[in-house]
CSV table of C-alpha atoms in Angstrom, one decimal:
chain,number,residue,atom,x,y,z
A,23,MET,CA,13.6,5.1,-194.4
A,24,THR,CA,14.4,6.4,-197.7
A,25,ALA,CA,17.8,6.9,-198.1
A,26,VAL,CA,19.1,11.1,-198.6
A,27,ALA,CA,22.7,12.1,-198.7
A,28,ASP,CA,24.5,14.0,-196.1
A,29,GLY,CA,23.4,17.8,-196.2
A,30,GLY,CA,20.3,16.8,-198.0
A,31,PRO,CA,16.8,17.6,-196.4
A,32,CYS,CA,14.4,14.9,-195.4
A,33,PRO,CA,11.5,15.0,-197.1
A,34,GLY,CA,8.5,15.8,-195.5
A,35,ARG,CA,10.6,17.8,-193.0
A,36,SER,CA,12.0,21.0,-192.3
A,37,PRO,CA,14.4,22.6,-195.0
A,38,HIS,CA,16.8,22.8,-192.5
A,39,PRO,CA,19.5,19.7,-194.5
A,40,ARG,CA,20.3,16.2,-192.7
A,41,ILE,CA,23.8,16.4,-190.3
A,42,PRO,CA,25.6,13.6,-190.9
A,43,GLY,CA,26.2,10.6,-189.1
A,44,ARG,CA,22.3,11.2,-187.8
A,45,ALA,CA,19.9,8.5,-188.3
A,46,PRO,CA,18.2,8.0,-192.0
A,47,CYS,CA,15.2,9.9,-192.7
A,48,PRO,CA,11.6,8.1,-192.3
A,49,THR,CA,9.8,7.5,-194.9
A,50,SER,CA,6.9,9.8,-193.0
A,51,GLY,CA,4.7,10.4,-190.8
A,52,TRP,CA,5.2,11.8,-187.3
A,53,ILE,CA,6.3,8.3,-184.8
A,54,GLY,CA,9.6,8.7,-188.0
A,55,GLU,CA,10.3,12.2,-187.3
A,56,PHE,CA,9.9,11.8,-183.5
A,57,LEU,CA,12.8,8.7,-183.7
A,58,VAL,CA,15.1,11.1,-186.1
A,59,GLU,CA,14.5,13.4,-182.9
A,60,LYS,CA,15.0,11.3,-180.5
A,61,ALA,CA,18.6,9.3,-182.8
A,62,GLU,CA,20.0,13.2,-182.8
A,63,VAL,CA,18.8,13.8,-179.7
A,64,LEU,CA,21.3,10.9,-178.8
A,65,THR,CA,24.1,11.6,-180.8
A,66,ASP,CA,24.7,14.7,-179.8
A,67,THR,CA,24.9,13.1,-175.9
A,68,ASP,CA,27.4,10.8,-176.9
A,69,THR,CA,29.5,13.1,-178.9
A,70,GLY,CA,29.2,15.6,-175.9
A,71,SER,CA,32.3,15.1,-174.4
A,72,GLY,CA,34.6,16.0,-177.7
A,73,THR,CA,36.2,12.7,-178.4
A,74,ASP,CA,34.5,12.2,-181.5
A,75,THR,CA,36.9,13.6,-184.5
A,76,GLY,CA,34.1,13.3,-186.3
A,77,THR,CA,31.3,16.9,-187.5
A,78,ALA,CA,28.7,16.3,-185.0
A,79,ASN,CA,29.9,17.7,-182.2
A,80,THR,CA,30.9,20.7,-184.3
A,81,SER,CA,27.2,21.4,-185.1
A,82,ARG,CA,25.9,22.1,-181.7
A,83,ALA,CA,24.9,25.4,-181.7
A,84,PRO,CA,26.5,28.1,-179.9
A,85,GLY,CA,25.2,28.0,-175.6
A,86,ASP,CA,23.9,23.7,-175.5
A,87,ALA,CA,27.2,22.5,-172.9
A,88,SER,CA,26.2,25.0,-171.0
A,89,LYS,CA,22.4,24.5,-170.9
A,90,ALA,CA,23.7,20.6,-170.9
A,91,ASN,CA,25.3,21.2,-167.8
A,92,ALA,CA,22.7,24.0,-166.1
A,93,ALA,CA,20.3,21.0,-166.3
A,94,LYS,CA,22.6,18.5,-164.8
A,95,SER,CA,22.8,21.4,-161.8
A,96,ALA,CA,19.7,21.3,-161.5
A,97,ALA,CA,18.7,17.2,-161.5
A,98,LYS,CA,21.3,16.6,-159.4
A,99,SER,CA,19.9,20.0,-157.3
A,100,ALA,CA,16.5,17.8,-157.3
A,101,MET,CA,18.2,14.6,-156.2
A,102,LYS,CA,19.5,17.1,-153.2
A,103,LYS,CA,18.6,15.3,-150.0
A,104,LEU,CA,21.3,17.7,-147.9
A,105,PRO,CA,22.1,21.8,-148.0
A,106,GLU,CA,24.9,22.9,-149.3
A,107,VAL,CA,28.5,23.8,-146.4
A,108,THR,CA,28.2,27.6,-146.2
A,109,LEU,CA,29.0,30.4,-143.5
A,110,ALA,CA,24.7,30.1,-143.3
A,111,PHE,CA,24.7,26.7,-143.0
A,112,TRP,CA,27.4,27.1,-139.6
A,113,VAL,CA,25.6,29.4,-138.4
A,114,MET,CA,22.5,28.1,-138.2
A,115,LYS,CA,24.2,24.7,-136.8
A,116,ILE,CA,25.2,26.7,-133.9
A,117,ALA,CA,22.0,28.4,-133.4
A,118,ALA,CA,19.9,24.3,-133.4
A,119,THR,CA,22.4,23.3,-130.9
A,120,THR,CA,22.8,26.5,-128.7
A,121,LEU,CA,18.5,25.8,-128.5
A,122,GLY,CA,19.2,22.1,-128.3
A,123,GLU,CA,20.7,22.7,-124.9
A,124,THR,CA,18.5,25.6,-124.0
A,125,ALA,CA,15.5,23.3,-124.6
A,126,GLY,CA,16.2,20.2,-123.0
A,127,ASP,CA,17.5,22.0,-119.9
A,128,LEU,CA,14.1,23.7,-120.2
A,129,PHE,CA,12.4,20.8,-119.8
A,130,SER,CA,14.6,18.6,-118.3
A,131,GLN,CA,15.2,20.8,-115.8
A,132,THR,CA,13.0,23.7,-115.4
A,133,LEU,CA,9.7,21.9,-115.6
A,134,LYS,CA,11.3,19.6,-113.4
A,135,LEU,CA,10.4,16.4,-115.7
A,136,GLY,CA,13.7,14.7,-115.1
A,137,TYR,CA,16.3,13.2,-118.3
A,138,PHE,CA,14.4,10.1,-118.2
A,139,LEU,CA,11.4,11.3,-119.5
A,140,THR,CA,12.7,14.0,-120.9
A,141,THR,CA,15.4,11.7,-123.5
A,142,VAL,CA,12.2,9.4,-123.8
A,143,ALA,CA,9.9,12.5,-125.6
A,144,LEU,CA,12.9,13.8,-127.4
A,145,PHE,CA,13.8,10.9,-129.1
A,146,LEU,CA,9.7,9.9,-129.8
A,147,LEU,CA,10.4,13.8,-131.7
A,148,PHE,CA,13.3,12.5,-133.7
A,149,VAL,CA,11.9,9.4,-134.5
A,150,VAL,CA,8.8,11.9,-135.9
A,151,THR,CA,11.3,14.5,-137.5
A,152,LEU,CA,13.7,12.2,-138.6
A,153,VAL,CA,10.9,9.5,-141.1
A,154,VAL,CA,9.5,12.9,-142.9
A,155,GLN,CA,13.3,14.3,-143.5
A,156,LEU,CA,13.7,10.6,-145.4
A,157,LYS,CA,10.2,10.5,-146.8
A,158,SER,CA,10.7,14.2,-148.6
A,159,ARG,CA,11.8,13.9,-152.5
A,160,ARG,CA,14.4,16.6,-152.3
A,161,TYR,CA,16.3,18.9,-149.8
A,162,ASN,CA,14.1,21.0,-147.4
A,163,PRO,CA,15.7,23.4,-145.0
A,164,PHE,CA,12.6,23.3,-142.3
A,165,PHE,CA,12.6,19.9,-141.8
A,166,TYR,CA,16.8,19.8,-142.3
A,167,TRP,CA,17.0,21.9,-139.3
A,168,THR,CA,13.9,19.8,-136.9
A,169,VAL,CA,15.8,17.2,-137.2
A,170,ILE,CA,18.6,18.6,-136.6
A,171,LEU,CA,16.8,20.4,-133.2
A,172,SER,CA,16.0,17.5,-132.4
A,173,THR,CA,19.1,15.4,-132.4
A,174,SER,CA,20.2,18.7,-130.1
A,175,MET,CA,17.5,18.2,-127.6
A,176,ALA,CA,17.5,14.3,-127.6
A,177,GLY,CA,21.5,14.3,-127.4
A,178,THR,CA,21.4,17.1,-124.1
A,179,THR,CA,19.0,14.7,-122.3
A,180,MET,CA,20.7,11.6,-123.4
A,181,SER,CA,24.4,13.0,-122.5
A,182,ASP,CA,23.1,14.2,-118.8
A,183,PHE,CA,21.4,11.4,-118.2
A,184,MET,CA,24.1,8.7,-119.3
A,185,ASN,CA,26.0,10.8,-117.7
A,186,ARG,CA,24.4,12.2,-114.0
A,187,ASP,CA,23.1,11.4,-111.3
A,188,ALA,CA,20.6,12.4,-108.0
A,189,SER,CA,24.0,13.9,-106.2
A,190,ALA,CA,24.3,17.1,-104.7
A,191,LYS,CA,26.9,18.2,-107.3
A,192,TYR,CA,23.2,17.6,-110.3
A,193,LEU,CA,20.7,19.2,-107.8
A,194,SER,CA,20.0,22.8,-107.5
A,195,GLY,CA,17.5,24.8,-106.4
A,196,GLY,CA,16.8,22.6,-103.5
A,197,ALA,CA,15.7,19.8,-105.4
A,198,THR,CA,15.6,16.3,-104.4
A,199,SER,CA,15.7,14.6,-107.9
A,200,LEU,CA,15.8,14.3,-110.9
A,201,GLY,CA,12.2,14.4,-111.6
A,202,TRP,CA,11.0,11.3,-111.8
A,203,GLY,CA,12.1,8.3,-113.0
A,204,PRO,CA,15.3,5.9,-112.8
A,205,GLN,CA,17.6,9.3,-111.9
A,206,GLY,CA,20.9,8.9,-114.7
A,207,LEU,CA,23.1,6.2,-114.6
A,208,GLY,CA,26.4,8.2,-113.4
A,209,LEU,CA,28.9,7.2,-115.6
A,210,GLY,CA,30.5,10.7,-115.1
A,211,TYR,CA,32.0,12.7,-118.9
A,212,PRO,CA,35.2,10.7,-119.4
A,213,ALA,CA,33.1,7.4,-119.2
A,214,GLY,CA,30.2,9.0,-121.5
A,215,ALA,CA,32.6,10.4,-123.9
A,216,ALA,CA,34.7,7.0,-124.4
A,217,ILE,CA,30.6,5.5,-125.1
A,218,LEU,CA,29.6,7.8,-127.6
A,219,ILE,CA,32.9,8.2,-129.6
A,220,SER,CA,33.0,4.3,-129.7
A,221,ILE,CA,29.7,4.6,-131.3
A,222,LEU,CA,30.4,7.0,-133.2
A,223,ALA,CA,34.0,4.9,-134.7
A,224,VAL,CA,31.2,2.0,-135.1
A,225,ILE,CA,28.9,4.2,-137.5
A,226,PHE,CA,31.7,6.3,-139.6
A,227,LEU,CA,33.8,2.2,-140.6
A,228,ALA,CA,30.2,0.8,-140.8
A,229,TRP,CA,29.9,4.0,-143.3
A,230,LYS,CA,33.0,3.9,-145.2
A,231,ALA,CA,32.1,-0.1,-145.7
A,232,SER,CA,29.3,0.5,-147.2
A,233,GLY,CA,31.2,2.8,-149.6
A,234,MET,CA,29.4,5.5,-149.0
A,235,THR,CA,30.2,9.3,-150.3
A,236,PHE,CA,31.4,10.9,-147.1
A,237,GLN,CA,30.3,14.4,-149.1
A,238,ILE,CA,27.0,15.4,-147.6
A,239,ARG,CA,26.3,17.7,-150.5
A,240,ASP,CA,26.9,14.5,-152.9
A,241,ILE,CA,24.4,12.0,-150.2
A,242,THR,CA,21.1,10.7,-152.2
A,243,THR,CA,20.5,7.8,-151.0
A,244,PHE,CA,18.4,6.7,-147.8
A,245,LYS,CA,21.1,4.7,-147.0
A,246,GLY,CA,23.6,7.2,-147.4
A,247,GLU,CA,20.5,9.5,-145.5
A,248,ALA,CA,20.3,6.7,-142.8
A,249,LEU,CA,24.3,6.5,-141.7
A,250,PHE,CA,24.2,10.8,-141.4
A,251,TRP,CA,21.0,10.6,-139.7
A,252,SER,CA,23.3,8.8,-137.5
A,253,ALA,CA,26.0,10.1,-137.1
A,254,ILE,CA,24.5,13.1,-136.5
A,255,LEU,CA,22.7,12.4,-133.4
A,256,VAL,CA,25.4,11.2,-131.9
A,257,SER,CA,27.7,13.6,-132.4
A,258,ASN,CA,24.9,15.7,-130.5
A,259,THR,CA,25.4,13.6,-127.6
A,260,LEU,CA,28.9,13.4,-128.1
A,261,GLY,CA,29.6,16.9,-128.1
A,262,THR,CA,27.0,17.7,-125.0
A,263,SER,CA,29.4,15.2,-122.7
A,264,MET,CA,32.3,17.9,-124.2
A,265,GLY,CA,30.8,21.1,-123.6
A,266,ASP,CA,29.8,19.7,-119.6
A,267,PHE,CA,33.2,18.5,-118.7
A,268,LEU,CA,34.0,21.6,-120.2
A,269,SER,CA,31.5,24.1,-118.6
A,270,ASP,CA,31.4,21.8,-115.4
A,271,SER,CA,35.3,20.1,-114.7
A,272,SER,CA,38.1,21.2,-116.8
A,273,GLY,CA,37.7,24.6,-114.3
A,274,LEU,CA,37.6,27.2,-117.6
A,275,GLY,CA,34.1,27.6,-117.0
A,276,TYR,CA,30.8,28.6,-119.4
A,277,ALA,CA,32.6,31.4,-121.5
A,278,GLY,CA,36.0,29.5,-121.1
A,279,GLY,CA,35.0,26.6,-122.5
A,280,ALA,CA,33.2,28.1,-125.7
A,281,LEU,CA,36.1,30.3,-126.3
A,282,LEU,CA,38.4,27.5,-126.5
A,283,VAL,CA,35.5,25.6,-129.3
A,284,THR,CA,35.9,28.6,-131.0
A,285,GLY,CA,39.3,28.7,-130.9
A,286,VAL,CA,39.7,24.5,-132.2
A,287,ILE,CA,37.1,25.6,-134.3
A,288,ALA,CA,39.3,28.2,-136.4
A,289,VAL,CA,42.0,26.7,-136.0
A,290,LEU,CA,40.5,23.2,-138.4
A,291,VAL,CA,39.2,26.4,-140.4
A,292,ALA,CA,42.7,27.4,-141.0
A,293,LEU,CA,43.6,23.8,-142.0
A,294,MET,CA,41.0,23.6,-144.7
A,295,LYS,CA,44.5,24.8,-147.2
A,296,ALA,CA,46.5,22.8,-146.1
A,297,PRO,CA,46.6,20.0,-149.3
A,298,ALA,CA,47.1,16.7,-146.7
A,299,VAL,CA,44.1,17.1,-144.3
A,300,PRO,CA,41.2,15.9,-146.2
A,301,ASN,CA,37.8,18.3,-146.2
A,302,VAL,CA,35.6,15.6,-145.2
A,303,LEU,CA,37.7,15.2,-142.3
A,304,LEU,CA,37.3,18.9,-141.1
A,305,PHE,CA,33.5,19.0,-142.0
A,306,TRP,CA,32.9,16.4,-139.2
A,307,ALA,CA,35.3,17.5,-136.4
A,308,ALA,CA,33.3,20.6,-136.7
A,309,PHE,CA,30.7,19.0,-136.7
A,310,VAL,CA,30.8,17.7,-133.5
A,311,LEU,CA,33.3,21.0,-131.9
A,312,THR,CA,29.4,23.3,-132.8
A,313,ARG,CA,28.4,21.0,-130.3
A,314,PRO,CA,30.3,21.8,-127.0
A,315,LEU,CA,30.0,25.3,-128.3
A,316,GLY,CA,26.1,25.3,-128.4
A,317,ALA,CA,26.4,23.2,-125.5
A,318,THR,CA,28.8,25.7,-122.9
A,319,ALA,CA,27.1,28.8,-125.1
A,320,GLY,CA,23.8,27.7,-124.5
A,321,ASP,CA,24.9,27.2,-120.5
A,322,PHE,CA,26.3,30.7,-120.6
A,323,LEU,CA,22.9,32.2,-120.9
A,324,THR,CA,21.4,29.9,-118.6
A,325,LYS,CA,23.0,29.2,-115.5
A,326,PRO,CA,23.3,31.7,-112.0
A,327,VAL,CA,25.6,34.5,-112.6
A,328,ALA,CA,27.4,33.2,-109.5
A,329,LYS,CA,28.2,29.8,-111.6
A,330,GLY,CA,29.3,32.0,-114.1
A,331,GLY,CA,26.0,32.5,-115.9
A,332,LEU,CA,24.2,35.7,-118.0
A,333,ASP,CA,20.7,33.8,-116.2
A,334,LEU,CA,19.2,34.6,-118.5
A,335,GLY,CA,16.6,31.8,-118.1
A,336,THR,CA,16.2,28.6,-120.5
A,337,ALA,CA,12.3,29.6,-121.2
A,338,GLY,CA,13.9,33.1,-122.3
A,339,SER,CA,17.1,32.2,-124.0
A,340,SER,CA,14.9,29.0,-125.7
A,341,ALA,CA,12.5,31.4,-126.9
A,342,VAL,CA,15.1,33.9,-128.8
A,343,LEU,CA,16.9,31.1,-130.4
A,344,LEU,CA,13.8,29.9,-131.9
A,345,ALA,CA,13.1,33.0,-133.5
A,346,VAL,CA,16.3,33.5,-134.9
A,347,LEU,CA,16.7,30.2,-136.1
A,348,PHE,CA,12.5,29.8,-137.3
A,349,GLY,CA,13.8,32.8,-139.5
A,350,MET,CA,16.8,31.8,-141.4
A,351,MET,CA,15.7,28.9,-142.1
A,352,ALA,CA,12.0,30.9,-143.6
A,353,TYR,CA,15.4,32.5,-145.4
A,354,ALA,CA,16.5,29.2,-146.4
A,355,GLN,CA,13.9,28.2,-147.6
A,356,LEU,CA,12.9,31.2,-149.9
A,357,ARG,CA,16.4,30.6,-151.8
A,358,GLU,CA,15.8,26.8,-152.7
A,359,ARG,CA,12.0,28.1,-154.0
A,360,ARG,CA,14.2,30.8,-155.9
A,361,PRO,CA,14.5,29.3,-159.4
A,362,ALA,CA,18.3,28.5,-160.7
A,363,ALA,CA,19.9,30.9,-163.6
A,364,VAL,CA,20.4,29.2,-166.3
A,365,THR,CA,23.2,31.0,-168.7
A,366,PRO,CA,22.1,31.3,-172.3
C-alpha cells in the first residue's frame, strides 16, 4: 500500500482527493481499486447513523440517506410475503369471505355433495394453495387471496359439519340427508364456537411463545407464515359459526346479523384512535369479525325470501363475487409490479 496524506489523490486513480479516515491507497491494479471502493462503502454505512464525531459523515452527497432508506425499503418489500393492511385489503377480505360462504354452500347444499365430502375436498384445496403461497419468494396477490378464499370456503363447510346434523331444521327443499358420508356432528353453534375459540387461543399462545411478530407486514419467515395461516383457517371457521348463529339462532336474521357485525367493526375502527388499545389486537378482532359479516351477507344474498334473504342463488352470487374479487386481485398485482419511486 502507498501512504498518501489525507486529502491527496491516490496514484493511478481518479484525481478526486482521498477522504480522511478511509482505507490507504493500493499500489496498483483493479484489485486494489476494488478494495478501496468496498472500504469506502463500508465506512459510509458505519458512519451513516451520525454517531461518529469525525468528518466522514459530512462527505455523503445530498440524497444519499434517502437513497439508502429507499434501498432498505425495497429490500424489505422484496422479502415480504403478506400484503399491507389498507382499505382495499379489508374490501377484498369481505369479498373473499362472502364468496367463501356462497361457494361453500354451493358445493355442499346446492350440488348436494354434503358437508363431509365438501370439507375434505376444500381442505385439500386449501393445502394446495397454501403450499403455493409458502413456496412463493415474495407477496403475490393471486397466491395470497386464493389461500384466503380457500380458507373461507373450507371454514364454511368445516363449521357446518361441526355444528349441524341431518335434523329437519338443517334440511331444505324436501331433502332427507345432508349428502354423502357422515351427516354432521351436531355440536351446535355455542359448543362449536367454544372449541374453535380454544384452538385459536392455543395457536396465538404458541405464536407468542415462538417470539414471532404479530405484525403481518413484518412476517417474512416460514414459521411465522405457518402460524399466520393456521390462525386464519381457524378464525374463518369460527367466524362462520358466529355468522350462522347470528343468522339462524339469534333472531336477528341475515340483514340484522350483518348490521350488528358492521357496527362492532365500526367500534373497532374508532378504537384505533385510543393509544391504550394495541392495533395488533384490533386487527385480529376485525379479521375474525369480517368472517361472520361475510357469512351473514352471503346468506342474505342466497337464502329464500321467506327466510329473509334475497334468493339470488349460490351459483349466481358466487359468480358475481368471484368476478369482483378477481378484478381486485388483478389490480393489486399491477400495483405490486409497478416500480417503487425513489427520491433523488
